[in-house]
Amino acid sequence: MAIEVIDDLATWRRALDASRSAGLSVGLVPTMGALHGGHMSLIRRAAAECDVAALTDYVNPLQFGPSEDLGAYPKNLLRDRELAAEAGAQLMLAPSPEQVWPDGEPSTSVRVSGLTDRLEGEARPGHFDGVTTIVCKLLSLSGPCRAYFGEKDYQQLAVVSRMVSDLSLPVQVVGCPTVREVDGLALSSRNAYLSPDERAVASRLYHSLLAGKRLIEEDAVTDPACVEAAIAEHLGAERRFSVDYAAVVDPADFKRPERIGSGEVRLLAAARLGKARLIDNMAATPAAAQQ
Ligand code: AMP
């Protein structure tokens, strides 16, 4: 199906308003471009569940710290357009920063507290404020819709869901499972930074989380610190990885539970490998909570 690429915010708003006026439901997939199979799974889901699948393709400078990879972030609009169309998108918003913020850097910031205190929020100061500010703007521009986000960025999914709920935005947030390479590495635009040697060991991040999950589900380990240490040790055993964090959290508040036992927990880890900073996560359900 043909895809229409729009770079102007007013035209985007009109296009989606017109779809809804014609009685069509809208599925929105916010992305930073450099599309891969993970993004395509979100677009496919939006296309399957909604009449119009629309994606935004915008590298958001606000969510990058001063020493991060904004300048190096991969970009390929022509390829994105092809992949998005192949996955079933009909509309794509690809504006410049000047089109997004015609008055220059915004004076407004949207901030979700609490959920952003730890993990990515701690490792990347200001990151989530940048995310919620742009996502709030994109949701406000796009109007009532279902919005698809990946579990790959699990904390982001929780933070955006909380923002939508707190601000009563007319949006239903849909979390979608992480798409992985055959060896378990989560697809990510940043995997492009890995050298062949680094790529060969990158799936250790996934396998270290799996090792933590086994401790909880099969060995009935209930001490979160013990599981965190095991994940970090497994990951750090490959010396090219520099571990940022390995954490066990209650998915409701992203705090470490005192004890693992009564319900599902989330295991999250972040590590540097060469020029890439990789993140991943998975659920673990203690045996006692599985019945
Ligand atoms: P990004 O372009 O990295 O900002 O990601 C845009 C959306 O795609 C976010 O909701 C991500 O969580 C989601 N996403 C990124 N990688 C994956 C993946 N491997 N599987 C599923 N969703 C993903």
PDB file of N, CA and C in Angstrom, residues 126-226:
ATOM      1  N   GLY A 126      17.787  13.438  32.590  1.00  0.00           N
ATOM      2  CA  GLY A 126      17.031  14.249  31.627  1.00  0.00           C
ATOM      3  C   GLY A 126      16.427  13.440  30.484  1.00  0.00           C
ATOM      4  N   HIS A 127      16.858  12.191  30.334  1.00  0.00           N
ATOM      5  CA  HIS A 127      16.401  11.393  29.196  1.00  0.00           C
ATOM      6  C   HIS A 127      14.878  11.269  29.165  1.00  0.00           C
ATOM      7  N   PHE A 128      14.289  10.864  30.293  1.00  0.00           N
ATOM      8  CA  PHE A 128      12.848  10.625  30.263  1.00  0.00           C
ATOM      9  C   PHE A 128      12.051  11.924  30.109  1.00  0.00           C
ATOM     10  N   ASP A 129      12.582  13.028  30.620  1.00  0.00           N
ATOM     11  CA  ASP A 129      11.879  14.307  30.409  1.00  0.00           C
ATOM     12  C   ASP A 129      11.816  14.602  28.908  1.00  0.00           C
ATOM     13  N   GLY A 130      12.910  14.306  28.207  1.00  0.00           N
ATOM     14  CA  GLY A 130      12.934  14.499  26.747  1.00  0.00           C
ATOM     15  C   GLY A 130      11.945  13.580  26.048  1.00  0.00           C
ATOM     16  N   VAL A 131      11.871  12.344  26.531  1.00  0.00           N
ATOM     17  CA  VAL A 131      10.939  11.376  25.926  1.00  0.00           C
ATOM     18  C   VAL A 131       9.494  11.823  26.158  1.00  0.00           C
ATOM     19  N   THR A 132       9.160  12.124  27.423  1.00  0.00           N
ATOM     20  CA  THR A 132       7.748  12.434  27.703  1.00  0.00           C
ATOM     21  C   THR A 132       7.340  13.771  27.069  1.00  0.00           C
ATOM     22  N   THR A 133       8.275  14.692  26.953  1.00  0.00           N
ATOM     23  CA  THR A 133       7.929  15.969  26.311  1.00  0.00           C
ATOM     24  C   THR A 133       7.584  15.740  24.837  1.00  0.00           C
ATOM     25  N   ILE A 134       8.412  14.982  24.117  1.00  0.00           N
ATOM     26  CA  ILE A 134       8.110  14.780  22.682  1.00  0.00           C
ATOM     27  C   ILE A 134       6.904  13.862  22.509  1.00  0.00           C
ATOM     28  N   VAL A 135       6.791  12.814  23.338  1.00  0.00           N
ATOM     29  CA  VAL A 135       5.660  11.888  23.146  1.00  0.00           C
ATOM     30  C   VAL A 135       4.351  12.602  23.457  1.00  0.00           C
ATOM     31  N   CYS A 136       4.354  13.441  24.486  1.00  0.00           N
ATOM     32  CA  CYS A 136       3.151  14.202  24.804  1.00  0.00           C
ATOM     33  C   CYS A 136       2.774  15.098  23.621  1.00  0.00           C
ATOM     34  N   LYS A 137       3.787  15.732  23.031  1.00  0.00           N
ATOM     35  CA  LYS A 137       3.508  16.607  21.883  1.00  0.00           C
ATOM     36  C   LYS A 137       2.971  15.799  20.703  1.00  0.00           C
ATOM     37  N   LEU A 138       3.593  14.659  20.414  1.00  0.00           N
ATOM     38  CA  LEU A 138       3.159  13.847  19.270  1.00  0.00           C
ATOM     39  C   LEU A 138       1.748  13.290  19.497  1.00  0.00           C
ATOM     40  N   LEU A 139       1.449  12.903  20.739  1.00  0.00           N
ATOM     41  CA  LEU A 139       0.116  12.372  21.026  1.00  0.00           C
ATOM     42  C   LEU A 139      -0.925  13.488  20.927  1.00  0.00           C
ATOM     43  N   SER A 140      -0.553  14.661  21.405  1.00  0.00           N
ATOM     44  CA  SER A 140      -1.468  15.793  21.347  1.00  0.00           C
ATOM     45  C   SER A 140      -1.763  16.168  19.889  1.00  0.00           C
ATOM     46  N   LEU A 141      -0.727  16.157  19.046  1.00  0.00           N
ATOM     47  CA  LEU A 141      -0.886  16.455  17.611  1.00  0.00           C
ATOM     48  C   LEU A 141      -1.707  15.411  16.893  1.00  0.00           C
ATOM     49  N   SER A 142      -1.532  14.153  17.310  1.00  0.00           N
ATOM     50  CA  SER A 142      -2.114  13.046  16.551  1.00  0.00           C
ATOM     51  C   SER A 142      -3.559  12.777  16.949  1.00  0.00           C
ATOM     52  N   GLY A 143      -3.960  13.188  18.143  1.00  0.00           N
ATOM     53  CA  GLY A 143      -5.352  13.034  18.564  1.00  0.00           C
ATOM     54  C   GLY A 143      -5.690  11.621  19.012  1.00  0.00           C
ATOM     55  N   PRO A 144      -6.989  11.365  19.258  1.00  0.00           N
ATOM     56  CA  PRO A 144      -7.397  10.070  19.808  1.00  0.00           C
ATOM     57  C   PRO A 144      -6.893   8.901  18.969  1.00  0.00           C
ATOM     58  N   CYS A 145      -6.250   7.955  19.630  1.00  0.00           N
ATOM     59  CA  CYS A 145      -5.668   6.828  18.885  1.00  0.00           C
ATOM     60  C   CYS A 145      -5.284   5.726  19.862  1.00  0.00           C
ATOM     61  N   ARG A 146      -4.873   4.587  19.282  1.00  0.00           N
ATOM     62  CA  ARG A 146      -4.129   3.593  20.043  1.00  0.00           C
ATOM     63  C   ARG A 146      -2.664   3.866  19.727  1.00  0.00           C
ATOM     64  N   ALA A 147      -1.794   3.889  20.739  1.00  0.00           N
ATOM     65  CA  ALA A 147      -0.365   4.176  20.500  1.00  0.00           C
ATOM     66  C   ALA A 147       0.444   2.963  20.918  1.00  0.00           C
ATOM     67  N   TYR A 148       1.297   2.505  20.007  1.00  0.00           N
ATOM     68  CA  TYR A 148       2.029   1.249  20.187  1.00  0.00           C
ATOM     69  C   TYR A 148       3.472   1.516  20.617  1.00  0.00           C
ATOM     70  N   PHE A 149       3.859   0.908  21.734  1.00  0.00           N
ATOM     71  CA  PHE A 149       5.220   1.064  22.259  1.00  0.00           C
ATOM     72  C   PHE A 149       5.789  -0.322  22.544  1.00  0.00           C
ATOM     73  N   GLY A 150       7.123  -0.471  22.424  1.00  0.00           N
ATOM     74  CA  GLY A 150       7.757  -1.761  22.614  1.00  0.00           C
ATOM     75  C   GLY A 150       8.127  -2.021  24.071  1.00  0.00           C
ATOM     76  N   GLU A 151       7.974  -3.265  24.483  1.00  0.00           N
ATOM     77  CA  GLU A 151       8.459  -3.670  25.813  1.00  0.00           C
ATOM     78  C   GLU A 151       9.980  -3.639  25.869  1.00  0.00           C
ATOM     79  N   LYS A 152      10.622  -3.576  24.718  1.00  0.00           N
ATOM     80  CA  LYS A 152      12.088  -3.467  24.670  1.00  0.00           C
ATOM     81  C   LYS A 152      12.549  -2.314  25.581  1.00  0.00           C
ATOM     82  N   ASP A 153      11.808  -1.202  25.529  1.00  0.00           N
ATOM     83  CA  ASP A 153      12.098  -0.044  26.392  1.00  0.00           C
ATOM     84  C   ASP A 153      11.059  -0.060  27.508  1.00  0.00           C
ATOM     85  N   TYR A 154      11.229  -0.993  28.422  1.00  0.00           N
ATOM     86  CA  TYR A 154      10.162  -1.321  29.365  1.00  0.00           C
ATOM     87  C   TYR A 154       9.853  -0.176  30.314  1.00  0.00           C
ATOM     88  N   GLN A 155      10.903   0.496  30.774  1.00  0.00           N
ATOM     89  CA  GLN A 155      10.684   1.618  31.691  1.00  0.00           C
ATOM     90  C   GLN A 155       9.991   2.767  30.942  1.00  0.00           C
ATOM     91  N   GLN A 156      10.398   2.974  29.696  1.00  0.00           N
ATOM     92  CA  GLN A 156       9.756   4.010  28.874  1.00  0.00           C
ATOM     93  C   GLN A 156       8.268   3.715  28.703  1.00  0.00           C
ATOM     94  N   LEU A 157       7.942   2.453  28.449  1.00  0.00           N
ATOM     95  CA  LEU A 157       6.536   2.056  28.288  1.00  0.00           C
ATOM     96  C   LEU A 157       5.748   2.393  29.560  1.00  0.00           C
ATOM     97  N   ALA A 158       6.340   2.112  30.724  1.00  0.00           N
ATOM     98  CA  ALA A 158       5.659   2.406  31.990  1.00  0.00           C
ATOM     99  C   ALA A 158       5.503   3.912  32.192  1.00  0.00           C
ATOM    100  N   VAL A 159       6.546   4.660  31.852  1.00  0.00           N
ATOM    101  CA  VAL A 159       6.538   6.118  32.065  1.00  0.00           C
ATOM    102  C   VAL A 159       5.499   6.767  31.139  1.00  0.00           C
ATOM    103  N   VAL A 160       5.464   6.341  29.875  1.00  0.00           N
ATOM    104  CA  VAL A 160       4.499   6.907  28.921  1.00  0.00           C
ATOM    105  C   VAL A 160       3.072   6.538  29.340  1.00  0.00           C
ATOM    106  N   SER A 161       2.879   5.294  29.793  1.00  0.00           N
ATOM    107  CA  SER A 161       1.536   4.876  30.231  1.00  0.00           C
ATOM    108  C   SER A 161       1.077   5.745  31.399  1.00  0.00           C
ATOM    109  N   ARG A 162       1.994   6.028  32.310  1.00  0.00           N
ATOM    110  CA  ARG A 162       1.641   6.847  33.477  1.00  0.00           C
ATOM    111  C   ARG A 162       1.304   8.275  33.051  1.00  0.00           C
ATOM    112  N   MET A 163       2.088   8.816  32.118  1.00  0.00           N
ATOM    113  CA  MET A 163       1.827  10.183  31.632  1.00  0.00           C
ATOM    114  C   MET A 163       0.439  10.250  30.992  1.00  0.00           C
ATOM    115  N   VAL A 164       0.119   9.272  30.154  1.00  0.00           N
ATOM    116  CA  VAL A 164      -1.169   9.256  29.457  1.00  0.00           C
ATOM    117  C   VAL A 164      -2.310   9.183  30.466  1.00  0.00           C
ATOM    118  N   SER A 165      -2.113   8.369  31.509  1.00  0.00           N
ATOM    119  CA  SER A 165      -3.147   8.238  32.521  1.00  0.00           C
ATOM    120  C   SER A 165      -3.263   9.520  33.350  1.00  0.00           C
ATOM    121  N   ASP A 166      -2.121  10.039  33.822  1.00  0.00           N
ATOM    122  CA  ASP A 166      -2.150  11.260  34.646  1.00  0.00           C
ATOM    123  C   ASP A 166      -2.794  12.433  33.908  1.00  0.00           C
ATOM    124  N   LEU A 167      -2.476  12.567  32.611  1.00  0.00           N
ATOM    125  CA  LEU A 167      -2.946  13.740  31.858  1.00  0.00           C
ATOM    126  C   LEU A 167      -4.263  13.473  31.124  1.00  0.00           C
ATOM    127  N   SER A 168      -4.848  12.275  31.336  1.00  0.00           N
ATOM    128  CA  SER A 168      -6.103  11.899  30.652  1.00  0.00           C
ATOM    129  C   SER A 168      -6.019  12.127  29.148  1.00  0.00           C
ATOM    130  N   LEU A 169      -4.916  11.769  28.550  1.00  0.00           N
ATOM    131  CA  LEU A 169      -4.803  11.920  27.089  1.00  0.00           C
ATOM    132  C   LEU A 169      -5.723  10.877  26.437  1.00  0.00           C
ATOM    133  N   PRO A 170      -6.336  11.218  25.317  1.00  0.00           N
ATOM    134  CA  PRO A 170      -7.318  10.314  24.690  1.00  0.00           C
ATOM    135  C   PRO A 170      -6.633   9.211  23.880  1.00  0.00           C
ATOM    136  N   VAL A 171      -5.805   8.461  24.569  1.00  0.00           N
ATOM    137  CA  VAL A 171      -4.922   7.510  23.895  1.00  0.00           C
ATOM    138  C   VAL A 171      -4.944   6.205  24.674  1.00  0.00           C
ATOM    139  N   GLN A 172      -4.979   5.092  23.951  1.00  0.00           N
ATOM    140  CA  GLN A 172      -4.826   3.793  24.607  1.00  0.00           C
ATOM    141  C   GLN A 172      -3.423   3.287  24.297  1.00  0.00           C
ATOM    142  N   VAL A 173      -2.602   3.167  25.327  1.00  0.00           N
ATOM    143  CA  VAL A 173      -1.224   2.708  25.117  1.00  0.00           C
ATOM    144  C   VAL A 173      -1.220   1.180  25.026  1.00  0.00           C
ATOM    145  N   VAL A 174      -0.558   0.670  23.989  1.00  0.00           N
ATOM    146  CA  VAL A 174      -0.481  -0.783  23.786  1.00  0.00           C
ATOM    147  C   VAL A 174       0.992  -1.200  23.839  1.00  0.00           C
ATOM    148  N   GLY A 175       1.326  -2.058  24.795  1.00  0.00           N
ATOM    149  CA  GLY A 175       2.706  -2.567  24.903  1.00  0.00           C
ATOM    150  C   GLY A 175       2.864  -3.793  24.023  1.00  0.00           C
ATOM    151  N   CYS A 176       3.984  -3.876  23.312  1.00  0.00           N
ATOM    152  CA  CYS A 176       4.199  -4.972  22.349  1.00  0.00           C
ATOM    153  C   CYS A 176       5.500  -5.717  22.683  1.00  0.00           C
ATOM    154  N   PRO A 177       5.498  -7.049  22.482  1.00  0.00           N
ATOM    155  CA  PRO A 177       6.663  -7.848  22.877  1.00  0.00           C
ATOM    156  C   PRO A 177       7.941  -7.493  22.114  1.00  0.00           C
ATOM    157  N   THR A 178       9.065  -7.758  22.748  1.00  0.00           N
ATOM    158  CA  THR A 178      10.377  -7.470  22.150  1.00  0.00           C
ATOM    159  C   THR A 178      10.688  -8.472  21.032  1.00  0.00           C
ATOM    160  N   VAL A 179      11.111  -7.934  19.900  1.00  0.00           N
ATOM    161  CA  VAL A 179      11.524  -8.778  18.776  1.00  0.00           C
ATOM    162  C   VAL A 179      13.038  -8.978  18.884  1.00  0.00           C
ATOM    163  N   ARG A 180      13.470 -10.240  18.720  1.00  0.00           N
ATOM    164  CA  ARG A 180      14.885 -10.576  18.927  1.00  0.00           C
ATOM    165  C   ARG A 180      15.509 -11.228  17.696  1.00  0.00           C
ATOM    166  N   GLU A 181      16.836 -11.132  17.611  1.00  0.00           N
ATOM    167  CA  GLU A 181      17.584 -11.915  16.629  1.00  0.00           C
ATOM    168  C   GLU A 181      17.532 -13.374  17.071  1.00  0.00           C
ATOM    169  N   VAL A 182      17.962 -14.298  16.200  1.00  0.00           N
ATOM    170  CA  VAL A 182      17.851 -15.715  16.579  1.00  0.00           C
ATOM    171  C   VAL A 182      18.680 -16.057  17.819  1.00  0.00           C
ATOM    172  N   ASP A 183      19.764 -15.338  18.060  1.00  0.00           N
ATOM    173  CA  ASP A 183      20.578 -15.648  19.252  1.00  0.00           C
ATOM    174  C   ASP A 183      20.059 -14.951  20.509  1.00  0.00           C
ATOM    175  N   GLY A 184      18.960 -14.210  20.387  1.00  0.00           N
ATOM    176  CA  GLY A 184      18.353 -13.594  21.574  1.00  0.00           C
ATOM    177  C   GLY A 184      18.575 -12.095  21.672  1.00  0.00           C
ATOM    178  N   LEU A 185      19.554 -11.543  20.939  1.00  0.00           N
ATOM    179  CA  LEU A 185      19.796 -10.091  21.030  1.00  0.00           C
ATOM    180  C   LEU A 185      18.539  -9.331  20.592  1.00  0.00           C
ATOM    181  N   ALA A 186      18.090  -8.392  21.432  1.00  0.00           N
ATOM    182  CA  ALA A 186      16.932  -7.572  21.065  1.00  0.00           C
ATOM    183  C   ALA A 186      17.303  -6.673  19.894  1.00  0.00           C
ATOM    184  N   LEU A 187      16.446  -6.598  18.889  1.00  0.00           N
ATOM    185  CA  LEU A 187      16.708  -5.691  17.770  1.00  0.00           C
ATOM    186  C   LEU A 187      16.756  -4.264  18.300  1.00  0.00           C
ATOM    187  N   SER A 188      17.707  -3.493  17.807  1.00  0.00           N
ATOM    188  CA  SER A 188      17.840  -2.094  18.224  1.00  0.00           C
ATOM    189  C   SER A 188      18.584  -1.336  17.130  1.00  0.00           C
ATOM    190  N   SER A 189      18.192  -0.080  16.928  1.00  0.00           N
ATOM    191  CA  SER A 189      18.909   0.739  15.941  1.00  0.00           C
ATOM    192  C   SER A 189      20.374   0.863  16.340  1.00  0.00           C
ATOM    193  N   ARG A 190      20.657   0.810  17.627  1.00  0.00           N
ATOM    194  CA  ARG A 190      22.035   0.979  18.112  1.00  0.00           C
ATOM    195  C   ARG A 190      22.896  -0.268  17.902  1.00  0.00           C
ATOM    196  N   ASN A 191      22.290  -1.405  17.532  1.00  0.00           N
ATOM    197  CA  ASN A 191      23.109  -2.587  17.241  1.00  0.00           C
ATOM    198  C   ASN A 191      24.032  -2.313  16.053  1.00  0.00           C
ATOM    199  N   ALA A 192      23.685  -1.300  15.236  1.00  0.00           N
ATOM    200  CA  ALA A 192      24.517  -0.948  14.079  1.00  0.00           C
ATOM    201  C   ALA A 192      25.906  -0.470  14.521  1.00  0.00           C
ATOM    202  N   TYR A 193      26.042  -0.031  15.776  1.00  0.00           N
ATOM    203  CA  TYR A 193      27.356   0.439  16.252  1.00  0.00           C
ATOM    204  C   TYR A 193      28.310  -0.714  16.558  1.00  0.00           C
ATOM    205  N   LEU A 194      27.787  -1.948  16.636  1.00  0.00           N
ATOM    206  CA  LEU A 194      28.623  -3.081  17.080  1.00  0.00           C
ATOM    207  C   LEU A 194      29.543  -3.563  15.955  1.00  0.00           C
ATOM    208  N   SER A 195      30.806  -3.839  16.305  1.00  0.00           N
ATOM    209  CA  SER A 195      31.715  -4.472  15.347  1.00  0.00           C
ATOM    210  C   SER A 195      31.313  -5.945  15.250  1.00  0.00           C
ATOM    211  N   PRO A 196      31.768  -6.666  14.205  1.00  0.00           N
ATOM    212  CA  PRO A 196      31.413  -8.095  14.118  1.00  0.00           C
ATOM    213  C   PRO A 196      31.807  -8.862  15.380  1.00  0.00           C
ATOM    214  N   ASP A 197      32.951  -8.553  15.961  1.00  0.00           N
ATOM    215  CA  ASP A 197      33.377  -9.251  17.189  1.00  0.00           C
ATOM    216  C   ASP A 197      32.439  -8.946  18.357  1.00  0.00           C
ATOM    217  N   GLU A 198      32.050  -7.692  18.461  1.00  0.00           N
ATOM    218  CA  GLU A 198      31.128  -7.306  19.543  1.00  0.00           C
ATOM    219  C   GLU A 198      29.755  -7.932  19.309  1.00  0.00           C
ATOM    220  N   ARG A 199      29.331  -7.934  18.055  1.00  0.00           N
ATOM    221  CA  ARG A 199      28.011  -8.537  17.751  1.00  0.00           C
ATOM    222  C   ARG A 199      27.985 -10.021  18.162  1.00  0.00           C
ATOM    223  N   ALA A 200      29.147 -10.672  18.001  1.00  0.00           N
ATOM    224  CA  ALA A 200      29.214 -12.110  18.304  1.00  0.00           C
ATOM    225  C   ALA A 200      28.968 -12.398  19.796  1.00  0.00           C
ATOM    226  N   VAL A 201      29.246 -11.410  20.659  1.00  0.00           N
ATOM    227  CA  VAL A 201      29.038 -11.652  22.106  1.00  0.00           C
ATOM    228  C   VAL A 201      27.828 -10.892  22.668  1.00  0.00           C
ATOM    229  N   ALA A 202      27.160 -10.103  21.809  1.00  0.00           N
ATOM    230  CA  ALA A 202      26.142  -9.168  22.316  1.00  0.00           C
ATOM    231  C   ALA A 202      24.944  -9.868  22.951  1.00  0.00           C
ATOM    232  N   SER A 203      24.643 -11.095  22.510  1.00  0.00           N
ATOM    233  CA  SER A 203      23.443 -11.757  23.050  1.00  0.00           C
ATOM    234  C   SER A 203      23.642 -12.203  24.498  1.00  0.00           C
ATOM    235  N   ARG A 204      24.869 -12.012  25.022  1.00  0.00           N
ATOM    236  CA  ARG A 204      25.106 -12.330  26.438  1.00  0.00           C
ATOM    237  C   ARG A 204      24.183 -11.503  27.346  1.00  0.00           C
ATOM    238  N   LEU A 205      23.817 -10.314  26.899  1.00  0.00           N
ATOM    239  CA  LEU A 205      22.903  -9.480  27.702  1.00  0.00           C
ATOM    240  C   LEU A 205      21.590 -10.237  27.926  1.00  0.00           C
ATOM    241  N   TYR A 206      21.044 -10.771  26.845  1.00  0.00           N
ATOM    242  CA  TYR A 206      19.797 -11.547  26.936  1.00  0.00           C
ATOM    243  C   TYR A 206      20.003 -12.796  27.790  1.00  0.00           C
ATOM    244  N   HIS A 207      21.124 -13.489  27.569  1.00  0.00           N
ATOM    245  CA  HIS A 207      21.343 -14.744  28.301  1.00  0.00           C
ATOM    246  C   HIS A 207      21.593 -14.501  29.790  1.00  0.00           C
ATOM    247  N   SER A 208      22.146 -13.360  30.147  1.00  0.00           N
ATOM    248  CA  SER A 208      22.346 -13.074  31.573  1.00  0.00           C
ATOM    249  C   SER A 208      20.987 -12.829  32.250  1.00  0.00           C
ATOM    250  N   LEU A 209      20.056 -12.204  31.520  1.00  0.00           N
ATOM    251  CA  LEU A 209      18.702 -12.019  32.079  1.00  0.00           C
ATOM    252  C   LEU A 209      17.991 -13.364  32.199  1.00  0.00           C
ATOM    253  N   LEU A 210      18.194 -14.225  31.194  1.00  0.00           N
ATOM    254  CA  LEU A 210      17.598 -15.566  31.260  1.00  0.00           C
ATOM    255  C   LEU A 210      18.127 -16.334  32.474  1.00  0.00           C
ATOM    256  N   ALA A 211      19.419 -16.152  32.763  1.00  0.00           N
ATOM    257  CA  ALA A 211      20.016 -16.836  33.921  1.00  0.00           C
ATOM    258  C   ALA A 211      19.341 -16.334  35.203  1.00  0.00           C
ATOM    259  N   GLY A 212      19.072 -15.024  35.276  1.00  0.00           N
ATOM    260  CA  GLY A 212      18.379 -14.459  36.438  1.00  0.00           C
ATOM    261  C   GLY A 212      16.957 -15.003  36.542  1.00  0.00           C
ATOM    262  N   LYS A 213      16.306 -15.112  35.400  1.00  0.00           N
ATOM    263  CA  LYS A 213      14.926 -15.628  35.375  1.00  0.00           C
ATOM    264  C   LYS A 213      14.894 -17.075  35.885  1.00  0.00           C
ATOM    265  N   ARG A 214      15.884 -17.875  35.485  1.00  0.00           N
ATOM    266  CA  ARG A 214      15.929 -19.278  35.946  1.00  0.00           C
ATOM    267  C   ARG A 214      16.108 -19.356  37.457  1.00  0.00           C
ATOM    268  N   LEU A 215      16.944 -18.448  38.005  1.00  0.00           N
ATOM    269  CA  LEU A 215      17.139 -18.449  39.465  1.00  0.00           C
ATOM    270  C   LEU A 215      15.814 -18.243  40.184  1.00  0.00           C
ATOM    271  N   ILE A 216      14.987 -17.360  39.634  1.00  0.00           N
ATOM    272  CA  ILE A 216      13.699 -17.054  40.279  1.00  0.00           C
ATOM    273  C   ILE A 216      12.690 -18.173  40.042  1.00  0.00           C
ATOM    274  N   GLU A 217      12.600 -18.624  38.799  1.00  0.00           N
ATOM    275  CA  GLU A 217      11.502 -19.543  38.438  1.00  0.00           C
ATOM    276  C   GLU A 217      11.822 -21.004  38.750  1.00  0.00           C
ATOM    277  N   GLU A 218      13.097 -21.372  38.656  1.00  0.00           N
ATOM    278  CA  GLU A 218      13.428 -22.797  38.863  1.00  0.00           C
ATOM    279  C   GLU A 218      14.104 -23.041  40.208  1.00  0.00           C
ATOM    280  N   ASP A 219      14.953 -22.103  40.633  1.00  0.00           N
ATOM    281  CA  ASP A 219      15.685 -22.322  41.887  1.00  0.00           C
ATOM    282  C   ASP A 219      15.021 -21.619  43.066  1.00  0.00           C
ATOM    283  N   ALA A 220      13.902 -20.936  42.808  1.00  0.00           N
ATOM    284  CA  ALA A 220      13.114 -20.278  43.863  1.00  0.00           C
ATOM    285  C   ALA A 220      13.945 -19.312  44.712  1.00  0.00           C
ATOM    286  N   VAL A 221      14.907 -18.630  44.081  1.00  0.00           N
ATOM    287  CA  VAL A 221      15.676 -17.606  44.806  1.00  0.00           C
ATOM    288  C   VAL A 221      14.746 -16.425  45.079  1.00  0.00           C
ATOM    289  N   THR A 222      14.727 -15.956  46.322  1.00  0.00           N
ATOM    290  CA  THR A 222      13.777 -14.888  46.679  1.00  0.00           C
ATOM    291  C   THR A 222      14.468 -13.559  47.001  1.00  0.00           C
ATOM    292  N   ASP A 223      15.802 -13.569  47.059  1.00  0.00           N
ATOM    293  CA  ASP A 223      16.528 -12.336  47.398  1.00  0.00           C
ATOM    294  C   ASP A 223      16.876 -11.589  46.103  1.00  0.00           C
ATOM    295  N   PRO A 224      16.253 -10.414  45.868  1.00  0.00           N
ATOM    296  CA  PRO A 224      16.509  -9.705  44.613  1.00  0.00           C
ATOM    297  C   PRO A 224      17.996  -9.352  44.426  1.00  0.00           C
ATOM    298  N   ALA A 225      18.689  -9.028  45.537  1.00  0.00           N
ATOM    299  CA  ALA A 225      20.109  -8.639  45.424  1.00  0.00           C
ATOM    300  C   ALA A 225      20.938  -9.795  44.870  1.00  0.00           C
ATOM    301  N   CYS A 226      20.552 -10.995  45.258  1.00  0.00           N
ATOM    302  CA  CYS A 226      21.256 -12.188  44.813  1.00  0.00           C
ATOM    303  C   CYS A 226      21.078 -12.391  43.303  1.00  0.00           C
TER     304      CYS A 226
END
